[in-house]
Coordinates of C-alpha atoms in Angstrom, one line a residue:
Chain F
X1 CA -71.9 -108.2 11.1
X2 CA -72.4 -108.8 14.6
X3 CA -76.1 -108.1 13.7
X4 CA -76.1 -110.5 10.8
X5 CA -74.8 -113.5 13.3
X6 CA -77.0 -112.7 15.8
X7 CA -80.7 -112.7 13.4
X8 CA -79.0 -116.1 12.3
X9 CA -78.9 -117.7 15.4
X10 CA -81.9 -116.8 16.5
X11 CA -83.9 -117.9 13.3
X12 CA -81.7 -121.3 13.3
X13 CA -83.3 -121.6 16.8
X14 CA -86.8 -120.4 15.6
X15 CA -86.7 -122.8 13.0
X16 CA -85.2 -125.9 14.8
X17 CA -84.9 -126.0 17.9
X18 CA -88.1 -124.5 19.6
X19 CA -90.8 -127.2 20.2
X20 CA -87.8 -129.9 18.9
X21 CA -88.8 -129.2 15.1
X22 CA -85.4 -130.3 13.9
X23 CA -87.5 -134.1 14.5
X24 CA -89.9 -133.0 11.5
X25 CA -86.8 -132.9 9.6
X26 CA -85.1 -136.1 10.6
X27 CA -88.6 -138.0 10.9
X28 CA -89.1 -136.7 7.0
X29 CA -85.7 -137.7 5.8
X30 CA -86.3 -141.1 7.5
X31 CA -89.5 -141.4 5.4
X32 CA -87.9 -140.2 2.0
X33 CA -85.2 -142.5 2.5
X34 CA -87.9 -145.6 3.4
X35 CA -90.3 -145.1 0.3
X36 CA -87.3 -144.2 -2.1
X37 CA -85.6 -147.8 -1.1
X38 CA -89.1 -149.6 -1.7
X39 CA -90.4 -148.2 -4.4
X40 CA -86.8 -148.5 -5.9
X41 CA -86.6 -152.1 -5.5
X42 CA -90.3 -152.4 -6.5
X43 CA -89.3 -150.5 -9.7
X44 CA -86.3 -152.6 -10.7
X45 CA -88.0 -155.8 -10.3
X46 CA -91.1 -154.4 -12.5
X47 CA -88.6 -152.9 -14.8
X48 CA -87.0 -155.9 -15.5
X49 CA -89.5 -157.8 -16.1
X50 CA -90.9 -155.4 -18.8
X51 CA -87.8 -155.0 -20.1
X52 CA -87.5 -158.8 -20.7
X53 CA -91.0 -159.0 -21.9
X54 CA -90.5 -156.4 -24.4
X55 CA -87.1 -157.1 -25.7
X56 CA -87.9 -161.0 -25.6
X57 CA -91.2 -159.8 -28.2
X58 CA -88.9 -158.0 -30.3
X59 CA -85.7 -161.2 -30.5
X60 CA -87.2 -164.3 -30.0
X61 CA -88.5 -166.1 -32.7
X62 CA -89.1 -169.6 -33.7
X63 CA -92.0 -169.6 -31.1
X64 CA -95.2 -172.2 -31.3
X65 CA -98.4 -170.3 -31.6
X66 CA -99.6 -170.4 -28.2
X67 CA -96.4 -169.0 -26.2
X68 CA -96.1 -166.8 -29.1
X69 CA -100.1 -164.9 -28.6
X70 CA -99.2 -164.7 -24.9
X71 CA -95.9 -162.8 -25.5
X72 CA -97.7 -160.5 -27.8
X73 CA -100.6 -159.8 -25.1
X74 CA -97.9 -159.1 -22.5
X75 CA -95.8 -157.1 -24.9
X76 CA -99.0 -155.3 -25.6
X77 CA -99.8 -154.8 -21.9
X78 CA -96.4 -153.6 -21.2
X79 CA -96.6 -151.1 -24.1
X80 CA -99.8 -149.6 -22.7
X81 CA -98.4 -149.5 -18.9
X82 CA -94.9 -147.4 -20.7
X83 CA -96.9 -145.1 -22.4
X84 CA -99.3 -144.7 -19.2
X85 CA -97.2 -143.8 -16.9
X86 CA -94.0 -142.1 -18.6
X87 CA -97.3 -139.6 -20.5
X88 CA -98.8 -138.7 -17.1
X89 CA -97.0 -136.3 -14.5
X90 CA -96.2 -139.0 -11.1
X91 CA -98.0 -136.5 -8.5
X92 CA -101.4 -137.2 -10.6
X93 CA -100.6 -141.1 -10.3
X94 CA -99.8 -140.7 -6.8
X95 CA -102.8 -139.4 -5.9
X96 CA -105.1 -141.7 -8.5
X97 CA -103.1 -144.1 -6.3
X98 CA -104.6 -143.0 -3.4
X99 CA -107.8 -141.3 -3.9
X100 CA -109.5 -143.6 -6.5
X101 CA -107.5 -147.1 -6.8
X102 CA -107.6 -147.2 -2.7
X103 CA -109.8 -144.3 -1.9
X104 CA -112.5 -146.7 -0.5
X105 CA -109.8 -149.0 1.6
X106 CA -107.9 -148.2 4.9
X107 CA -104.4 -148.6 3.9
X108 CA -100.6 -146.9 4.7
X109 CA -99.9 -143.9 3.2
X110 CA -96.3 -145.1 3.1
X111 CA -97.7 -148.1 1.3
X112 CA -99.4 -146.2 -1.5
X113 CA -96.3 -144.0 -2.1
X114 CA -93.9 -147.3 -2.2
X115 CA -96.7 -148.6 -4.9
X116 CA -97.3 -145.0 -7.0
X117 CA -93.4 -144.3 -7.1
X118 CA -92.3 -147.9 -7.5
X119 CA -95.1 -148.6 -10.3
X120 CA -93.7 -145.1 -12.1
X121 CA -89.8 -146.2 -11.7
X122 CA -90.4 -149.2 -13.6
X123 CA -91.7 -147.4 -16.3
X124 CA -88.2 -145.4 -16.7
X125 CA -86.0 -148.8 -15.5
X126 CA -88.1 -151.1 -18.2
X127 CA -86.8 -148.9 -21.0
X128 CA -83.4 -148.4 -19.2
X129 CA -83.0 -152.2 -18.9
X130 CA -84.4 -152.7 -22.8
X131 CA -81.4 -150.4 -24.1
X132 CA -78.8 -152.3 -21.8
X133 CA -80.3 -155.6 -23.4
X134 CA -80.4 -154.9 -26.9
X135 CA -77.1 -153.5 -26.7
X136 CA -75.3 -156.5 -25.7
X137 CA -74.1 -158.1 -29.5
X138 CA -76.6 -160.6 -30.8
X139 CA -73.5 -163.3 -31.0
X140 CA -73.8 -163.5 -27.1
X141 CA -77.5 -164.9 -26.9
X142 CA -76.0 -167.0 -30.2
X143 CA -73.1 -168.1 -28.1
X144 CA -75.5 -169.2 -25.1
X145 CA -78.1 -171.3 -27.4
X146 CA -75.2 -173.1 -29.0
X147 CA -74.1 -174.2 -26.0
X148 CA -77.5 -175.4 -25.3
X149 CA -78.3 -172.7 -23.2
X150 CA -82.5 -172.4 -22.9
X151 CA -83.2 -168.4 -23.8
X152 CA -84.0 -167.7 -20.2
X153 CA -81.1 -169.4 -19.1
X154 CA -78.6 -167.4 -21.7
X155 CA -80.6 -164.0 -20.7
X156 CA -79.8 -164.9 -16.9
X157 CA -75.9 -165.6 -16.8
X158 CA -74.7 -164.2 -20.2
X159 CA -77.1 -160.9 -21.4
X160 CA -78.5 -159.6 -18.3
X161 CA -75.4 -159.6 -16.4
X162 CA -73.8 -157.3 -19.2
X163 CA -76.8 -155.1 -19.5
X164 CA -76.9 -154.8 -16.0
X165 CA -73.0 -153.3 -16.1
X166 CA -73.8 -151.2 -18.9
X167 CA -76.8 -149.6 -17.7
X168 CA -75.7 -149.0 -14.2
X169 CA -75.2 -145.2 -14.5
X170 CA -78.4 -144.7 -15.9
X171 CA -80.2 -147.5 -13.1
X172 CA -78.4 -145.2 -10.5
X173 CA -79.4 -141.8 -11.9
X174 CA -83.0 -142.6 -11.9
X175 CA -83.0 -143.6 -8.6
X176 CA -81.8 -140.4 -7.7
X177 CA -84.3 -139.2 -10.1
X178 CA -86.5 -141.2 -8.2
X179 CA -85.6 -139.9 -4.5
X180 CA -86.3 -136.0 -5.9
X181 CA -89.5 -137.1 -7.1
X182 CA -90.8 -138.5 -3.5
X183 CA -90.8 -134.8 -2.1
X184 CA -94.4 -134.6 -3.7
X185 CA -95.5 -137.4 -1.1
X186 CA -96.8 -133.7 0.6
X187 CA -99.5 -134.7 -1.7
X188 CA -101.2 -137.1 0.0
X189 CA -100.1 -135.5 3.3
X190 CA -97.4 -137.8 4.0
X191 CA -94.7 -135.8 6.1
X192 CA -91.8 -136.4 4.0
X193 CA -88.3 -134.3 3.8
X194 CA -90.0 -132.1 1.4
X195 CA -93.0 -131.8 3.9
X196 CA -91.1 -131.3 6.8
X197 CA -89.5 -128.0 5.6
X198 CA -92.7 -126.7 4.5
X199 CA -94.0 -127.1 8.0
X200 CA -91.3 -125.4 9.5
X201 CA -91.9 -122.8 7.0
X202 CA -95.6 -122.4 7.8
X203 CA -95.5 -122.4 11.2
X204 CA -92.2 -119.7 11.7
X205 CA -93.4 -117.6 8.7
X206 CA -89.3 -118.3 8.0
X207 CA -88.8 -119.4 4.7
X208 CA -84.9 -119.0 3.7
X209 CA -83.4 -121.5 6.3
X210 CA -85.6 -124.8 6.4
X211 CA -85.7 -124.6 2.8
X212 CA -82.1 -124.0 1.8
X213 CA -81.3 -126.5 4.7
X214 CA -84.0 -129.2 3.3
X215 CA -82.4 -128.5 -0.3
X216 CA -79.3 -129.4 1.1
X217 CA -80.2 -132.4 2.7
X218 CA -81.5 -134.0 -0.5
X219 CA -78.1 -132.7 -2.2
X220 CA -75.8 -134.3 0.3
X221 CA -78.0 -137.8 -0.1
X222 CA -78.1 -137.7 -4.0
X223 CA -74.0 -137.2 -3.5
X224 CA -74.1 -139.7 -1.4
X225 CA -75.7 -142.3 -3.9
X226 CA -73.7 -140.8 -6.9
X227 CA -70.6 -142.1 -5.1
X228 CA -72.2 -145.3 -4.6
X229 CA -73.1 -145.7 -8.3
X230 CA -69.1 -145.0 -9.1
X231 CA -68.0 -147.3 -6.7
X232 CA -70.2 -150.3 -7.9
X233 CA -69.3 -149.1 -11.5
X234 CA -65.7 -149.4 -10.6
X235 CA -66.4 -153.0 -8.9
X236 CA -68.0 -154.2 -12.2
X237 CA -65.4 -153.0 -14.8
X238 CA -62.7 -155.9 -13.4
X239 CA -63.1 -157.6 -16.1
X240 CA -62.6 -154.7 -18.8
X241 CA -59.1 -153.9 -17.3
Chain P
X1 CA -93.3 -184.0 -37.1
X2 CA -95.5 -187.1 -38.7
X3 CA -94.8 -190.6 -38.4
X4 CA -94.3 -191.0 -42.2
X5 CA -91.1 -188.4 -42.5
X6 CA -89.2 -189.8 -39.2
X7 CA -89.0 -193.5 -39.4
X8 CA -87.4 -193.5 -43.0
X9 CA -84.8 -191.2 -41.7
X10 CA -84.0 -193.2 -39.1
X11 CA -83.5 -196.2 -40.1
X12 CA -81.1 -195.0 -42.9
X13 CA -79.5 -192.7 -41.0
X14 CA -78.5 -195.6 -38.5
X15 CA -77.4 -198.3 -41.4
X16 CA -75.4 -195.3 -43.1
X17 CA -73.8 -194.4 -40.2
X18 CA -75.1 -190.7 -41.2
X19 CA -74.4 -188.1 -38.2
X20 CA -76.6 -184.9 -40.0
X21 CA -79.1 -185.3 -43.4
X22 CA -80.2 -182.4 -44.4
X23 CA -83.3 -182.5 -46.7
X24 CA -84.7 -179.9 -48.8
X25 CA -83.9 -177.4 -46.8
X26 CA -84.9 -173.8 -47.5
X27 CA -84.7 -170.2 -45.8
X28 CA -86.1 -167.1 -46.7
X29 CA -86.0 -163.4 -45.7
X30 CA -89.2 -161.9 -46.4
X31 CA -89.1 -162.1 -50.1
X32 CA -85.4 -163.1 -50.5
X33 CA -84.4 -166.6 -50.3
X34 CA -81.1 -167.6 -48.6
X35 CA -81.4 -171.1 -49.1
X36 CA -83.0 -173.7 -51.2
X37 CA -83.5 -177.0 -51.7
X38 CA -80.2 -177.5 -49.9
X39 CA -79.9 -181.6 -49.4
X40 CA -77.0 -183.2 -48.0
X41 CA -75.5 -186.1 -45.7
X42 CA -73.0 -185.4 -43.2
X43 CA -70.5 -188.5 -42.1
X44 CA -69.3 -189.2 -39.0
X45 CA -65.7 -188.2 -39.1
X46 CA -65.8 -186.1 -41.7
X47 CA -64.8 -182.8 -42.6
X48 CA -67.2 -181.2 -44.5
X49 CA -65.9 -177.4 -45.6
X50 CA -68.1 -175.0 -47.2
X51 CA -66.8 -172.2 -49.8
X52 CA -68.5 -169.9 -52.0
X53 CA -68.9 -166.6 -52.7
X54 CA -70.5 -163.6 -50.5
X55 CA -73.8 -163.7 -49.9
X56 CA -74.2 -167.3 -51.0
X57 CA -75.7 -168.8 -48.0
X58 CA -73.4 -170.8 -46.5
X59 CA -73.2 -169.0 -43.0
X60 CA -77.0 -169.1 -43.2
X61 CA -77.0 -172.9 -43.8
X62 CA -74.4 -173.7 -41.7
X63 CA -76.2 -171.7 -38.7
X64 CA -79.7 -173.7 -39.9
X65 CA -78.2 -176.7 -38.8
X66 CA -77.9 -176.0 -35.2
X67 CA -81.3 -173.9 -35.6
X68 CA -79.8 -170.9 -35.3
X69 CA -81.6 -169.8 -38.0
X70 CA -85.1 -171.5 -38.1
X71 CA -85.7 -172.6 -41.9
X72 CA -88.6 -172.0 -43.5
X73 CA -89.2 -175.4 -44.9
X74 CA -87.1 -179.0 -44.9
X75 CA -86.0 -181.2 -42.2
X76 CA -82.3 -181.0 -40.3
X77 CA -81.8 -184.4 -38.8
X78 CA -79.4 -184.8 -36.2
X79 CA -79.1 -187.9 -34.8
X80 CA -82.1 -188.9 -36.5
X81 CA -84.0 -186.5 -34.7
X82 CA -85.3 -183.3 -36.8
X83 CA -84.7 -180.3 -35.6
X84 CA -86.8 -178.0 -37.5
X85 CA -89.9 -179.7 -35.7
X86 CA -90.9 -177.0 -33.2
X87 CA -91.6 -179.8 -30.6
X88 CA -87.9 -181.0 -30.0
X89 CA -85.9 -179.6 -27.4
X90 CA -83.5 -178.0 -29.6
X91 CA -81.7 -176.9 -26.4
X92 CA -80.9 -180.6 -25.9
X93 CA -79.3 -181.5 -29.1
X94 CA -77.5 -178.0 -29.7
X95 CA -75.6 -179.3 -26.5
X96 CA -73.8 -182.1 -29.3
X97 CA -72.8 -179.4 -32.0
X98 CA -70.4 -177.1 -31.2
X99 CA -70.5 -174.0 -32.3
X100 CA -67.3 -171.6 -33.3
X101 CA -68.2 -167.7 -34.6
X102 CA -66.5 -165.3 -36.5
X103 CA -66.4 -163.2 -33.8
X104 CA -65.5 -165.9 -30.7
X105 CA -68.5 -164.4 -29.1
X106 CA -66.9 -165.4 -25.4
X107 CA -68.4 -164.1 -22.7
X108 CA -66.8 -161.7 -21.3
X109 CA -68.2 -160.7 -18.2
X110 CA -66.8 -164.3 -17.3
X111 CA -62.9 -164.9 -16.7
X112 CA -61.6 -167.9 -19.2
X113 CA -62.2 -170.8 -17.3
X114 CA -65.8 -170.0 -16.2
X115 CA -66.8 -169.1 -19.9
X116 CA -65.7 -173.3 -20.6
X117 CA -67.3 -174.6 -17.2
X118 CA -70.6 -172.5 -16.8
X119 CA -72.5 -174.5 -19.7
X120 CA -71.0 -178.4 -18.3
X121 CA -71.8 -177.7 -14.7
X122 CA -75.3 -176.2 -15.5
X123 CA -76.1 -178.9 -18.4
X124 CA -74.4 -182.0 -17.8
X125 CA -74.3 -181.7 -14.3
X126 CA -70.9 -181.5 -13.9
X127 CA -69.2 -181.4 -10.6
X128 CA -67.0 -178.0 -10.6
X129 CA -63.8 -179.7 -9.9
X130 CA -64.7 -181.8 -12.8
X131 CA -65.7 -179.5 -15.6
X132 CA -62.7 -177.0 -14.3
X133 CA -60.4 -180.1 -14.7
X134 CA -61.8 -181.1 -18.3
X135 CA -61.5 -177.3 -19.3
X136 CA -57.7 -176.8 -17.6
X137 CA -56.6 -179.8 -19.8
X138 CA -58.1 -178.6 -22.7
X139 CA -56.8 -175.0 -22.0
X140 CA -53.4 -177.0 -21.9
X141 CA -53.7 -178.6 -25.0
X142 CA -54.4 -175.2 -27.2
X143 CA -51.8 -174.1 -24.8
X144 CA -53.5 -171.2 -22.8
X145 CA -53.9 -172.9 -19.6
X146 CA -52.0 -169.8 -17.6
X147 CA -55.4 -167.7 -18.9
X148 CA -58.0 -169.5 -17.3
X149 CA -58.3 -166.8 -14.8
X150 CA -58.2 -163.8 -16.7
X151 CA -60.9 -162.0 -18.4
X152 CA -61.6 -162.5 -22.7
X153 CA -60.7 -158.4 -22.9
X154 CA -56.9 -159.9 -22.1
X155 CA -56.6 -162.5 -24.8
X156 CA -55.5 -161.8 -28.3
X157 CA -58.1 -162.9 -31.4
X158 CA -56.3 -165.7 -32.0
X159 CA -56.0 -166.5 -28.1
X160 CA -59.9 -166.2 -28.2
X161 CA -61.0 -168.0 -30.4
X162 CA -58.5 -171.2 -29.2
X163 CA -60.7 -170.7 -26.0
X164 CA -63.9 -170.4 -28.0
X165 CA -63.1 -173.5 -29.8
X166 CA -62.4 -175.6 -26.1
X167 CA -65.4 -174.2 -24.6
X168 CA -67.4 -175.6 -27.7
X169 CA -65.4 -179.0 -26.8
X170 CA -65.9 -179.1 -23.1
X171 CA -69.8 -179.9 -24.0
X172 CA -68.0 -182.9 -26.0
X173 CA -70.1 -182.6 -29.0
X174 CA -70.6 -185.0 -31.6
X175 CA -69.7 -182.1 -34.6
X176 CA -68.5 -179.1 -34.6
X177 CA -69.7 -175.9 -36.7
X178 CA -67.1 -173.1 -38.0
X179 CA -68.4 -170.3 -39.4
X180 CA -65.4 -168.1 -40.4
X181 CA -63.2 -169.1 -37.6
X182 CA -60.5 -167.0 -38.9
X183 CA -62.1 -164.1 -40.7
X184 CA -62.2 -162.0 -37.7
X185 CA -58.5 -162.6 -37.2
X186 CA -54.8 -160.6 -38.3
X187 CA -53.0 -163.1 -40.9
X188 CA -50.2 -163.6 -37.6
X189 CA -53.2 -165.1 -35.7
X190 CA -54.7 -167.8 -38.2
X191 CA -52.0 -170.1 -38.1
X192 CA -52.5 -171.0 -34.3
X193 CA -56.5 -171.4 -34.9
X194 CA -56.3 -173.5 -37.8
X195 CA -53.6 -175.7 -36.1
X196 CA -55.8 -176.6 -33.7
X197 CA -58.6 -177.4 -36.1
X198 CA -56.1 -179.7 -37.9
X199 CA -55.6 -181.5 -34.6
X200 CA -59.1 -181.8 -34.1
X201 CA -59.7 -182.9 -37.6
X202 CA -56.9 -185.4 -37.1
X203 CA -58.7 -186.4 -34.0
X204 CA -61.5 -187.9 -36.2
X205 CA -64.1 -185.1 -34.9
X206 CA -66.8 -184.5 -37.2
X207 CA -66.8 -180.6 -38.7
X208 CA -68.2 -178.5 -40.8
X209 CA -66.3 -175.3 -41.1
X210 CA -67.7 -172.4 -43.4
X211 CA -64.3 -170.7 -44.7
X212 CA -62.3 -168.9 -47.1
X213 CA -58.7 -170.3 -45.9
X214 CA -58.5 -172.3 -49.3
X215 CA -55.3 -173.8 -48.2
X216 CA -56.7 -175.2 -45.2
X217 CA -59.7 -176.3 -46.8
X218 CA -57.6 -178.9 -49.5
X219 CA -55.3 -180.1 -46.8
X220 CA -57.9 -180.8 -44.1
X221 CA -61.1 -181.3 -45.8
X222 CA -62.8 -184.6 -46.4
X223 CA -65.7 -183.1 -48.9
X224 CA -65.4 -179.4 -50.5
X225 CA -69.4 -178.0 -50.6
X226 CA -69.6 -175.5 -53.4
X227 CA -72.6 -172.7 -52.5
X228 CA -73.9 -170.2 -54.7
X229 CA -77.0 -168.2 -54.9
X230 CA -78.5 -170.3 -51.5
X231 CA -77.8 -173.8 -53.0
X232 CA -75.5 -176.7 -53.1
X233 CA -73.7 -175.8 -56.7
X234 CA -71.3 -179.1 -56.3
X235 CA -69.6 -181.4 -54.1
X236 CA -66.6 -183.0 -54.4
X237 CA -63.2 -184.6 -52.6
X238 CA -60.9 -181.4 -52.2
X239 CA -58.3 -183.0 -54.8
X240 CA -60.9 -183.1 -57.7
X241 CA -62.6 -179.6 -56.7
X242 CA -59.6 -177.7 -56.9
X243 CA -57.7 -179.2 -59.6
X244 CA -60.6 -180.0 -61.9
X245 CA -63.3 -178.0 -60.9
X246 CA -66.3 -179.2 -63.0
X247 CA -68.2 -176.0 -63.6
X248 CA -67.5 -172.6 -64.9
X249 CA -69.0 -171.1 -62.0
X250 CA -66.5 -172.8 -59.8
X251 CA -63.4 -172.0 -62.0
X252 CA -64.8 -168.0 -62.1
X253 CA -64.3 -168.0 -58.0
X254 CA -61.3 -170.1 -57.5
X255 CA -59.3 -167.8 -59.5
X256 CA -60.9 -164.8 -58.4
X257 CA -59.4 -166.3 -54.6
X258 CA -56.3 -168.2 -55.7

């Protein structure tokens, strides 16, 4: 036993705290949490507008010509950009990303992972969104117009706000989806949480502890943001009772 | 819209003191037809109620009139304005005809008060104290003013659709559209919705309620619109439709509801 304790602490110290390596960790964890955040806000805000794009093709009618051939060319655009990027695995994007759509041009690293992941999120958020919207009963956006409501009006206070609610769990499980997915930023040698422990790993020839401990990292975060999710949940029901 | 099919309409509409004509209008599904050649004047002040069998048409025509469902062909002039051109603002005129569902389709992500003041303050540029002063006293006069601040998931039907009718009402439309107002409803609850509809009728508001509440429809309404099979079969003052209805048809369905 004594043993046991004793090849512990001396692989613990192996592994983080000779030549300070516990900073790979925290730097990496800093850099998960950074591209996560922007390429989750870069995803909602594409998946949104997809989603309204798509779900406006499929509802809206009594459109002139014109506005109606431009819907149907963005529909059609956002139809090719969904199948894109949900049929190809996000470490090949990520690195088309940065080898071929940037590989002649001096640019961040960080930047091309906030782009890759956040152009990939909105993939999964469009279609998240689209449920939430055409979920809501039709008798709302009815409700809205007969008010005099414009359609982009009614979407804005009356549908989205509901679809929003309803697809909150599903919003917050893909950005945890999301967060996981990031540890591939090794890829394109970005020194991420993911990287960090592999590092360690390759430079101690120890592989049980900075992997178990990286593994737990990510855990505690994605609890972290599960209880987030609940608590907004919980905040948004009020008016269920 | 050409010049030709507007200016007519207008100036008979104005002598005639004519608030909707409706004018051959039609609406199909693909290859079934819910309305046509549906023509008919609508009064100011009148009470214009809409019976018929299922699957008739009259929901369909009474949501064409507010453009709810876009017709296929024929003209819905509002205020002398058609609405079935695709170059009106429809959003602007939809603001003058209430609309009251089946289902009371309140928001309900939105406590009471803010589903009767979010369309006044964003539309007619209402002050808030205004519009939430407007909607408070006509909360108080269906008597639900102690709900403004809760949430539609709270109310009763009946309680809802009181609210939906107000909210309609806080836009201050020139006519109101029911369609099935109490259908959604238990029989305790219809009294209390059709009492207010009385009042508003009373009022000297202009309505056109799609319903099957035959009681209500003899004692309130001005004109009884017979559907069937997507066209007007007959129209006539409630007195005469019920007592001597004129058609076979007509007979057939009254005592089928009676």
């Amino acid at each position: 036993m004594e043993a046991f304790w004793g090849t512990l602490q001396n692989s613990f110290e192996r592994v983080f705290i000779v030549d300070d390596r516990w900073t790979l960790l925290a730097r990496g964890l800093g850099l998960t949490l950074l591209i996560t955040l922007l390429a989750a806000l870069l995803g909602l805000v594409l998946g949104f507008l997809i989603a309204i794009v798509r779900s406006t093709h499929d509802k809206m009618t009594g459109l002139k010509p014109v506005p109606r051939a431009v819907l149907n060319l963005f529909n059609g655009i956002a139809k090719l950009y969904l199948t894109v990027i949900r049929g190809t695995p996000v470490v090949v994007q990520l690195m088309i990303i940065y080898f071929v759509v940037f590989g002649a041009v001096n640019i961040s690293k960080v930047l091309v992972a906030v782009i890759a992941f956040g152009i990939n999120s909105g993939a999964y958020v469009a279609e998240i969104v689209r449920s939430g919207i055409m979920s809501i009963e039709r008798g709302q956006m009815e409700a809205g117009r007969s008010l005099g409501f414009s359609y982009a009006q009614t979407m804005v206070r009356v549908i989205l706000p509901q679809a929003f609610k309803n697809v909150l769990p599903s919003l917050g499980n893909e950005i945890i989806v999301l967060l996981k997915e990031t540890s591939v930023s090794g890829y394109i040698a970005l020194e991420d949480l993911a990287k960090g422990g592999d590092i360690i790993r390759s430079v101690t020839y120890m592989a049980f502890m900075p992997l178990i401990v990286v593994a737990l990292v990510y855990l505690t975060v994605v609890i972290f943001l599960s209880h987030l999710v609940t608590r907004l949940e919980r905040r948004l029901r009020a008016s269920d009772h | 819209m050409t010049i030709d099919d507007r200016n007519p309409q207008n100036e008979s509409m104005q002598s005639e003191n004519i608030l909707i004509r409706v004018k051959d209008l039609e609406k199909r599904f693909g290859d079934l037809t819910a309305l046509s050649e549906v023509n008919i004047d609508i009064h100011r002040g009148e009470v214009v109620v809409i019976i018929g069998p299922s699957g008739s048409g009259k929901s369909t025509f009474l949501r064409a009139l507010n453009m709810l469902e876009d017709p296929t062909a024929g003209a819905v002039y509002f205020n002398g304005v058609n609405l079935a051109d695709l170059s009106v603002n429809i959003n602007i005129h939809r603001q003058k005809m209430g609309m009251v569902f089946q289902h009371f389709n309140l928001f309900p992500h939105m406590t009471i008060l803010k589903n009767m003041t979010a369309a006044p303050i964003a539309l007619l540029k209402k002050s808030r104290a205004e519009a939430e002063a407007d909607a408070m006293r006509l909360l108080t006069r269906v008597g639900l003013a102690e709900k403004a601040h809760e949430y539609p998931a709270m109310l009763s039907g009946g309680q809802k659709q009181r609210v939906a009718i107000v909210r309609a009402l806080a836009m201050n439309p020139d006519v109101m559209l029911f369609d099935e107002p109490t259908s959604a409803l238990d029989p305790e609850m219809v009294g209390e919705v059709l009492e207010v509809m009385r009042d508003l009728a009373r009022e000297g508001m202009t309505m056109v309620i799609v319903t099957h509440e035959m009681g209500f429809a003899r004692e309130v309404g001005s004109r009884i619109v017979f559907m069937d099979e997507g066209r007007i079969v007959e129209e006539a003052a409630p007195e005469v439709f019920f007592t001597t209805p004129r058609r076979e048809r007509i007979a057939q369905f009254l005592r089928k509801i009676l």
